[in-house]
CSV table of C-alpha atoms in Angstrom, one decimal:
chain,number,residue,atom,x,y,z
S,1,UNK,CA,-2.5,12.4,-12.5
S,2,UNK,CA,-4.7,11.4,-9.3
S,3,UNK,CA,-3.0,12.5,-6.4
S,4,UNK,CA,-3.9,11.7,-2.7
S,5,UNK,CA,-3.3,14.5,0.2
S,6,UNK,CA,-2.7,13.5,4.2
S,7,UNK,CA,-2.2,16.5,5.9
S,8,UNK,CA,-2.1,15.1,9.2
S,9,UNK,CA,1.5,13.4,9.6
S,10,UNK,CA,0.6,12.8,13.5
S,11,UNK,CA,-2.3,12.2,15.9
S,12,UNK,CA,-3.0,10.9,19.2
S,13,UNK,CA,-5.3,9.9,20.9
S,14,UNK,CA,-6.7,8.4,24.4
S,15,UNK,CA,-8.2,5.0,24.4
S,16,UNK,CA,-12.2,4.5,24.0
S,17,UNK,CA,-12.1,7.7,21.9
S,18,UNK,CA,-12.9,8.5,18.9
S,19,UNK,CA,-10.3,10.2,16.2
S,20,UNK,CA,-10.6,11.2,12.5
S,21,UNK,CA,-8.2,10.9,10.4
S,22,UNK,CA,-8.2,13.1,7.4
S,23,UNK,CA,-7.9,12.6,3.5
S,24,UNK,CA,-8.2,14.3,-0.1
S,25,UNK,CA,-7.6,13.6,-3.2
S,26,UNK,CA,-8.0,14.7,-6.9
S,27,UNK,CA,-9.2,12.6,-9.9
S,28,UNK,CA,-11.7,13.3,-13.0
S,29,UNK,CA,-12.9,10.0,-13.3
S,30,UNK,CA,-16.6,9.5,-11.9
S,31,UNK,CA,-16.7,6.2,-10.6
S,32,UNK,CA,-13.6,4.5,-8.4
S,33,UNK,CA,-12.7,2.9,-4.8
S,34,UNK,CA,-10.8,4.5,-2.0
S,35,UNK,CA,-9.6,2.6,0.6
S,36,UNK,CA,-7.7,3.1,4.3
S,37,UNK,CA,-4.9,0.5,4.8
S,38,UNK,CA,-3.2,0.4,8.1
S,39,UNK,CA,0.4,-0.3,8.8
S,40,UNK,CA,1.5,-1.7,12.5
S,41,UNK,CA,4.7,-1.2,13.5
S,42,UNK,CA,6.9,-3.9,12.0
S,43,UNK,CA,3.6,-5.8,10.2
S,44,UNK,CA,2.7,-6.2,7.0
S,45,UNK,CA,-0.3,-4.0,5.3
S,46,UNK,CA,-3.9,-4.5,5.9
S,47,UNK,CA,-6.9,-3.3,4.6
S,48,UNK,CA,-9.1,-1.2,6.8
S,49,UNK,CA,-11.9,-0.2,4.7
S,50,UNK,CA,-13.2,0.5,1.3
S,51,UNK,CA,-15.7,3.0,0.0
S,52,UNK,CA,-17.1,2.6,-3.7
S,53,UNK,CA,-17.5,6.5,-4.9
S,54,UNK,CA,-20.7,5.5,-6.5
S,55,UNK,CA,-22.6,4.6,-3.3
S,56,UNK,CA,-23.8,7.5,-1.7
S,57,UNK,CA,-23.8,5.6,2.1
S,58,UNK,CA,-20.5,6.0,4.1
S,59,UNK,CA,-18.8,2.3,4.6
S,60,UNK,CA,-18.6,1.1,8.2
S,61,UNK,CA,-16.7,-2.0,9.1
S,62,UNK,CA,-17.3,-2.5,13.1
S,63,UNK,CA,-15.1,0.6,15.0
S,64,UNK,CA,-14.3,1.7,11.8
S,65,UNK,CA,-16.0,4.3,9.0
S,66,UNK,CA,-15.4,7.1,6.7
S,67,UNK,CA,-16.9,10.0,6.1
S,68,UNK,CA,-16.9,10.4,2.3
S,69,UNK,CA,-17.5,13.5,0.3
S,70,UNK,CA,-17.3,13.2,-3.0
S,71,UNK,CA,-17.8,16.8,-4.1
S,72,UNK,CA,-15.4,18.3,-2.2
S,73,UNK,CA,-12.7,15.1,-2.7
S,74,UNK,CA,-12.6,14.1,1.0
S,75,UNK,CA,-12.3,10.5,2.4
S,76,UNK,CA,-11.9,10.7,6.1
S,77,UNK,CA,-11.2,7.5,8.3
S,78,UNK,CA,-13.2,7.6,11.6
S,79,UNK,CA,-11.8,5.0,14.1
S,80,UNK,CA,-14.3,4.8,17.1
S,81,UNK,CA,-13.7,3.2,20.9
S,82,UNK,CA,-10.0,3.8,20.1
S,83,UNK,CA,-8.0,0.8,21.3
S,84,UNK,CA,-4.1,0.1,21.5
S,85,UNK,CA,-3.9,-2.1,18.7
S,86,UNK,CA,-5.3,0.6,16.6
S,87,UNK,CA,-1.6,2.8,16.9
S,88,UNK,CA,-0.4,2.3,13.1
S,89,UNK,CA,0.2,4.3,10.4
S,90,UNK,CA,-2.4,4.9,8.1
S,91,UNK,CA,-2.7,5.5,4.7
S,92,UNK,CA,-5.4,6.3,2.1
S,93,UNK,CA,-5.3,5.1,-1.4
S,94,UNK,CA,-6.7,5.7,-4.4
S,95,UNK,CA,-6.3,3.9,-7.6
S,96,UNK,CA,-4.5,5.6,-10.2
S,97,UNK,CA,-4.7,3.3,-13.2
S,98,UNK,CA,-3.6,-0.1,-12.2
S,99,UNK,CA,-2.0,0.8,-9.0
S,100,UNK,CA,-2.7,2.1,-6.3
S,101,UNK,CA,-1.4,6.0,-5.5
S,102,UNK,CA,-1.0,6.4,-1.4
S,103,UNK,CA,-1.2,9.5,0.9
S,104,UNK,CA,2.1,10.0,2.8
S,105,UNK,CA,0.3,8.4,6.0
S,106,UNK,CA,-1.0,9.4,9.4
S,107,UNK,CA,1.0,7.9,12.2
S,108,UNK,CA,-1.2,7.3,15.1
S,109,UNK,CA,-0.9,6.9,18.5
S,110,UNK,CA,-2.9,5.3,21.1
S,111,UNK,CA,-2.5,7.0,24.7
S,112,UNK,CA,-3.5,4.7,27.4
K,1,UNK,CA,-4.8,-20.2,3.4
K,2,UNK,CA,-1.1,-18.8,2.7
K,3,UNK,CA,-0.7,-14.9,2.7
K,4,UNK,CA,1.7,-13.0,0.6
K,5,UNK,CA,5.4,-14.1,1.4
K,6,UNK,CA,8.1,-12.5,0.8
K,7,UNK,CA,11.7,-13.7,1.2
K,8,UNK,CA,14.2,-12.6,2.1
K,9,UNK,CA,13.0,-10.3,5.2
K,10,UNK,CA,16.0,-8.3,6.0
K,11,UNK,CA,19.2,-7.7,3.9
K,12,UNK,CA,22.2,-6.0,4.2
K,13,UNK,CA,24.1,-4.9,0.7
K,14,UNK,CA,26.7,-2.5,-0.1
K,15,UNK,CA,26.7,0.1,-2.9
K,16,UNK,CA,27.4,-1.2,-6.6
K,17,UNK,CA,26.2,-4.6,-5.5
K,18,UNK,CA,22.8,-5.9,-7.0
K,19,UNK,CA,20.2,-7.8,-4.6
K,20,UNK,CA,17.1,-9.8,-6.1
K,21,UNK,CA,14.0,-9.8,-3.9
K,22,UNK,CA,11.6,-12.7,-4.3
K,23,UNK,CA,7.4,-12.6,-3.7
K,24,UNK,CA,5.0,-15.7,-3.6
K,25,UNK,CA,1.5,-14.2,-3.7
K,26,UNK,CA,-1.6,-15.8,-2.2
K,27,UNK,CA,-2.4,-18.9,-4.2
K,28,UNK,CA,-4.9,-18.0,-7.4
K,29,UNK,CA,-3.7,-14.4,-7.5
K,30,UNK,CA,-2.3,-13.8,-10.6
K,31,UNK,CA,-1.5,-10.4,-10.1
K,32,UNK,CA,1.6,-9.2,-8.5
K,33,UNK,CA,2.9,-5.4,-7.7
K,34,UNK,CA,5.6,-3.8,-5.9
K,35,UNK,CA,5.9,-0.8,-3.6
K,36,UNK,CA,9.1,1.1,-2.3
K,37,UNK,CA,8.7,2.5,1.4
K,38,UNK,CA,10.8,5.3,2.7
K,39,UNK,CA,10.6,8.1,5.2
K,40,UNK,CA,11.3,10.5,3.0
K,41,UNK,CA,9.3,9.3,-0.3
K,42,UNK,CA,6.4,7.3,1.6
K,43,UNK,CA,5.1,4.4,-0.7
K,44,UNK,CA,5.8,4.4,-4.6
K,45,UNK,CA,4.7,2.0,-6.8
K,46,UNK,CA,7.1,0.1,-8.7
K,47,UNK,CA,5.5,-2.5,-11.3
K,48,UNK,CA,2.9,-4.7,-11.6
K,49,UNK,CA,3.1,-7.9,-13.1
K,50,UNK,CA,-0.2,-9.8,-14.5
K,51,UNK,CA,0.0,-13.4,-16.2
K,52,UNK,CA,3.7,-13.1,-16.4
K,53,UNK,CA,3.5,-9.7,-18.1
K,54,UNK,CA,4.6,-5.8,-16.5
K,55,UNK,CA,1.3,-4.1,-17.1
K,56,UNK,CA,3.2,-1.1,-15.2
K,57,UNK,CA,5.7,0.3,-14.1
K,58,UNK,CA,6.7,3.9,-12.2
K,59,UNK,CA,8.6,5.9,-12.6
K,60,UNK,CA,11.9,4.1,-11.3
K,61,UNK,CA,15.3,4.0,-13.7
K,62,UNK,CA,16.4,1.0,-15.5
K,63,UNK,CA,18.0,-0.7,-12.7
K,64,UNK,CA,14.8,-1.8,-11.0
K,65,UNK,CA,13.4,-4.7,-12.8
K,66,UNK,CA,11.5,-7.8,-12.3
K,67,UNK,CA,9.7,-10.4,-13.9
K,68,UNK,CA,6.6,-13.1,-12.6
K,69,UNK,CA,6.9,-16.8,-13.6
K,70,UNK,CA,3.9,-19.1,-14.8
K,71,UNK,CA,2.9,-20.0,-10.9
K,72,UNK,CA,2.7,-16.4,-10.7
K,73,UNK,CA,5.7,-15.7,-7.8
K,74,UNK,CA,7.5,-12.6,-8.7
K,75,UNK,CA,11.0,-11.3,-8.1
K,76,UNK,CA,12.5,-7.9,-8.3
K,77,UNK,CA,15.9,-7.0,-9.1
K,78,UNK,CA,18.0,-3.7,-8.4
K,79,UNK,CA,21.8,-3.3,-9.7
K,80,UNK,CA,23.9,-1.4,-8.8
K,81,UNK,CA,22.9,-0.6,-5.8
K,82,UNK,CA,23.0,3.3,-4.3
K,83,UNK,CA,22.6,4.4,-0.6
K,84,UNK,CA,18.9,6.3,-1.5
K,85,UNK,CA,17.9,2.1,-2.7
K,86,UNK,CA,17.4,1.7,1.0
K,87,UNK,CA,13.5,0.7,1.9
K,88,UNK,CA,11.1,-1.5,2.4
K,89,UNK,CA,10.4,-3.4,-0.8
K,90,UNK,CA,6.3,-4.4,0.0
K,91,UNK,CA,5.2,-7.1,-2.6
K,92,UNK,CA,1.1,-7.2,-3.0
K,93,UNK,CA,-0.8,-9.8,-4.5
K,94,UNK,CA,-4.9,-9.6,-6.2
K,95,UNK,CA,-7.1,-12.0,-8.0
K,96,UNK,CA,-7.5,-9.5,-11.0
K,97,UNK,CA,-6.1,-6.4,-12.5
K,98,UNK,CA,-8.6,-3.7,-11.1
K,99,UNK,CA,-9.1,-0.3,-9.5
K,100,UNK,CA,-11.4,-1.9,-7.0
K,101,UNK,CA,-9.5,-4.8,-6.0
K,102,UNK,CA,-8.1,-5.0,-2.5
K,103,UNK,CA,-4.3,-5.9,-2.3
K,104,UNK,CA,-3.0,-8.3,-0.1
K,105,UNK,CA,0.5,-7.2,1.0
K,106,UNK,CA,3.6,-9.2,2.4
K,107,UNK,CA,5.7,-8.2,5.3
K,108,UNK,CA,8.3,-6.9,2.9
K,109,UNK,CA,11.7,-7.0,2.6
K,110,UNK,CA,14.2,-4.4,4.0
K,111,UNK,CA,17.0,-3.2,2.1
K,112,UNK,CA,20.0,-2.0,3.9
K,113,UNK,CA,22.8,-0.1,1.4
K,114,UNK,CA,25.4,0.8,3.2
């Protein structure tokens, strides 16, 4: 069964910097998405990014980017220029059949 | 357009009571799944409904159920209700069944069992 691994329940950081936020997972299948969804306090889920495992170039959208490594199982979420609308809870996902299997999140805070 | 909308947003039940949560998704998704969110448990995936059919369902007992009608809204039922029931229900809607696809998901509903 594909399981997904946060191991960081809590970070912080300072505003305009940058913070990684870490994430493995365990599959035998050869070709499959991972994504990074972001939960703000009291709103609704939103995608962050998605990485296709087949593409060997890390996906970027604007502040945000991951550092995949698909050897070693790894899909880290880099958030760059960190800004306060970026405190959330984050969680990676992984498709497990038809649904999607989540990490147990990263709550992250924005220092000002 | 309309995002995923789930009604109601916040209720309030006692135990042994049964509560029915309701989910339009966005219009021309015709597939529908549903996510419990605790603390303790994080998010676990309920069922997933495609063309009015559960495609699949987690590892939840018998008293979670649901269904999806023709226009493709969904609801979800629990009886019975126990203290642990207490989340946030998160409905998400996609075009198509797939690994890759991105779900769009709804502000949720949150349980109270008291």
């Amino acid at each position: 069964a594909q399981t997904v691994t946060q191991s960081q329940p809590e970070m912080s950081v300072q505003e305009a910097e940058t913070v990684t936020l870490s994430c493995t997972y365990d599959t035998s299948e050869s070709d499959y998405y991972l994504f990074w969804y972001k939960q703000p306090p009291s709103r609704q889920m939103i995608l962050v990014i998605r990485q296709e495992a087949y593409k060997q170039q890390n996906a970027t959208e604007n502040r945000f980017s991951v550092n995949f490594q698909k050897a070693a199982k790894s899909f880290s979420l880099k958030i760059s220029d960190s800004q306060l609308g970026d405190a959330a809870m984050y969680f990676c996902a992984f498709p497990g059949g038809e649904k999607l299997v989540f990490g147990k999140g990263t709550k992250l805070t924005v220092n000002p | 357009k309309a995002g995923v909308t789930q009604t109601p947003r916040y209720l309030i039940k006692t135990r042994g009571q049964q509560v029915t949560l309701s989910c339009s998704p966005i219009s021309g998704h015709r597939s529908v799944s549903w996510y419990q969110q605790t603390p303790g448990q994080g998010l676990q995936f309920l069922f997933e409904y495609f063309s009015e059919t559960q495609r699949n369902k987690g590892n939840f007992p018998g008293r979670f159920s649901g269904r999806q009608f023709s226009n493709s809204r969904s609801e979800m039922n629990v009886s019975t209700l126990e203290l642990g029931d207490s989340a946030l229900y998160l409905c998400a809607s996609s075009f198509v069944r797939s690994g890759a696809n991105v779900l769009t998901f709804g502000a949720g509903s949150r349980l109270t069992v008291l």
